[in-house]
mmCIF file of C-alpha atoms in Angstrom:
data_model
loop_
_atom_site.group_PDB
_atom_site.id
_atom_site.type_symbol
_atom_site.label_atom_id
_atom_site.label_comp_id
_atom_site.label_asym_id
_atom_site.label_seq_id
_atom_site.Cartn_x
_atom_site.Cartn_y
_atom_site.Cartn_z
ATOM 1 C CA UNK A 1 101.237 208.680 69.521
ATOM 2 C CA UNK A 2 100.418 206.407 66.721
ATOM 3 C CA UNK A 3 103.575 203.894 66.684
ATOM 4 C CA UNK A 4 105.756 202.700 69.242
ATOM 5 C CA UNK A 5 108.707 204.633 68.023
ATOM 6 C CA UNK A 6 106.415 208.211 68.509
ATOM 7 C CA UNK A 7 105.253 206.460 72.139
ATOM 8 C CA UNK A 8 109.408 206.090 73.360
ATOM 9 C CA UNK A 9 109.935 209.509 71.857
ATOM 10 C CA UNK A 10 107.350 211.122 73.993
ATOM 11 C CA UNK A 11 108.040 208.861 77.130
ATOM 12 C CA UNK A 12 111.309 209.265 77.111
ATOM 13 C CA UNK A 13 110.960 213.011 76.642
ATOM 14 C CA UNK A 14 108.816 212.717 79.916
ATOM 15 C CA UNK A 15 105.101 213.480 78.245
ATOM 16 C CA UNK A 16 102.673 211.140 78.715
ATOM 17 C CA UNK A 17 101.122 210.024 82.114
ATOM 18 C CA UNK A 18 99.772 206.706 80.899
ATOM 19 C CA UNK A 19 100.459 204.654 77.621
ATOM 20 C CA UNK A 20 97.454 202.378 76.260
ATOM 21 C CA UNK A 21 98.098 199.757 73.763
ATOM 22 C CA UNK A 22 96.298 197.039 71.394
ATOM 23 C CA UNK A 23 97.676 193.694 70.794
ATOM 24 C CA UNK A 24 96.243 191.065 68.890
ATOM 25 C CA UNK A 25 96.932 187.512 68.233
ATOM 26 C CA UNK A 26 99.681 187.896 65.598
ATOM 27 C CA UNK A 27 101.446 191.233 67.162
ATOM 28 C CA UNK A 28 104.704 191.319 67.287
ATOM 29 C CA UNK A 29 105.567 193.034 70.305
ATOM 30 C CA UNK A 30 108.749 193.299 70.810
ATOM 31 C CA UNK A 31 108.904 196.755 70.166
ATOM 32 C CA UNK A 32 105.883 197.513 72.726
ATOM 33 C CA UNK A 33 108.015 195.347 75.149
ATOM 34 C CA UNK A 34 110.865 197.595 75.438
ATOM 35 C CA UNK A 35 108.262 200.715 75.534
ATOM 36 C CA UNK A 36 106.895 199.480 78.139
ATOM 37 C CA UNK A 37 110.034 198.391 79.801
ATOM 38 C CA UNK A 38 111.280 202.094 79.094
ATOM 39 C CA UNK A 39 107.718 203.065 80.464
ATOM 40 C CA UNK A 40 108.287 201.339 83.851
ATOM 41 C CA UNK A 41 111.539 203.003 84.191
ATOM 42 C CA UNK A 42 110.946 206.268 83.474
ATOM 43 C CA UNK A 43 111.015 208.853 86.446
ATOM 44 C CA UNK A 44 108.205 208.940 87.040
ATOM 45 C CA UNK A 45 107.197 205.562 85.882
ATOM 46 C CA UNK A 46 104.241 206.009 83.085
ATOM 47 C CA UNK A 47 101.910 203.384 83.487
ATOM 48 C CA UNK A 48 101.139 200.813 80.583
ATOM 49 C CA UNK A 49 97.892 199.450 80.273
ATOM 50 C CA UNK A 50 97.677 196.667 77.377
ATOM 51 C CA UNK A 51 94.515 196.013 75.732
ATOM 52 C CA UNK A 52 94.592 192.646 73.935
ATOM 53 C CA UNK A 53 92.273 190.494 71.963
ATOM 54 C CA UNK A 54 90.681 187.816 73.389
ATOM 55 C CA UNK A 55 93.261 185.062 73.099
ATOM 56 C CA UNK A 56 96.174 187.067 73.867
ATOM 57 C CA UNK A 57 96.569 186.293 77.301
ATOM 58 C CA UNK A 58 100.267 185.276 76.872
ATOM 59 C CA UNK A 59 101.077 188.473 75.072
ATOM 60 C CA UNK A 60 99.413 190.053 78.151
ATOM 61 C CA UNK A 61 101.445 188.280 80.703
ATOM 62 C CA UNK A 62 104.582 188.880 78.962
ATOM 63 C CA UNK A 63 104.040 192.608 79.030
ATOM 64 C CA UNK A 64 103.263 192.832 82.869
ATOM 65 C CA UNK A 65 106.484 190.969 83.509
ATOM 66 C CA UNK A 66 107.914 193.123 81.320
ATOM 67 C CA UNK A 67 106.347 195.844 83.367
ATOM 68 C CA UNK A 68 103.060 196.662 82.031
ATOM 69 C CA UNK A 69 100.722 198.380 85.082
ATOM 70 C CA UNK A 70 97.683 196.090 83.571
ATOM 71 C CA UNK A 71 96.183 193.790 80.992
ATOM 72 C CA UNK A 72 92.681 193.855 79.912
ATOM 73 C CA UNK A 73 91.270 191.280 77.440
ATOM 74 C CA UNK A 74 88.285 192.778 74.829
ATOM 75 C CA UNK A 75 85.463 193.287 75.164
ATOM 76 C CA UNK A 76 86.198 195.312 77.834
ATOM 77 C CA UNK A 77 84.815 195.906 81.127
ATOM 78 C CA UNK A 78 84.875 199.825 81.493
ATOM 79 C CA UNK A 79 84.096 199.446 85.254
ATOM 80 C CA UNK A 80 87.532 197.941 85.098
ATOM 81 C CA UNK A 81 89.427 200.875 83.611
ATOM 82 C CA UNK A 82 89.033 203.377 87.236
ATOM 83 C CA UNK A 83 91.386 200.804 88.951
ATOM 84 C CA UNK A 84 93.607 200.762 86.311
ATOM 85 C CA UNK A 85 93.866 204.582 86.439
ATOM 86 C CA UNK A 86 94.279 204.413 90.169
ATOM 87 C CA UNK A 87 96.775 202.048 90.298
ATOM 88 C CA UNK A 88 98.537 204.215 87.343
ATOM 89 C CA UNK A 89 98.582 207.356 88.980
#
C-alpha cells in the first residue's frame, strides 16, 4: 500500500503480515498511529516496523507505545532487520 488509508484497508481486511513505514522529522503521524494501533490489534497482530530519519527518535517511541513491533533510525543496519522479522512473525 502506498498511504495509510490503503495500509488499514488491507490490515483490517487481514492481508498483510508486516507493515513498514517512513517517518521523517515533520510527519504527521497520527494517521500511522492508529494503523499501527489497528495493526497491533488485529488477529493476528501484523507487526509494524517504523523506519525514521535520523532525528526522529520521539516519533519512534511514540509509535512503539502505540504498538509498533520496532523502530529503526536511517541509515540502516540491515543485520538489524532478521530480528525484526523474527520478533514479527
Amino acid at each position: 500500500a502506498w498511504s495509510v488509508a490503503e495500509a488499514a484497508a488491507a490490515v483490517a481486511a487481514g492481508g498483510p503480515a508486516v507493515l513498514i513505514a517512513h517517518v521523517h522529522r515533520n510527519a504527521d503521524t497520527r494517521g500511522l498511529t492508529r494503523l499501527v494501533r489497528a495493526a497491533a490489534a488485529a488477529t493476528p497482530p501484523v507487526g509494524a516496523l517504523i523506519v525514521g530519519d535520523p532525528d526522529c527518535g520521539e516519533i519512534g517511541l511514540d509509535l512503539i507505545r502505540a504498538g509498533a513491533t520496532d523502530y529503526l533510525e536511517r541509515p540502516l543496519d540491515i543485520r538489524e532487520t532478521p530480528e525484526f522479522l523474527a520478533i514479527a512473525a
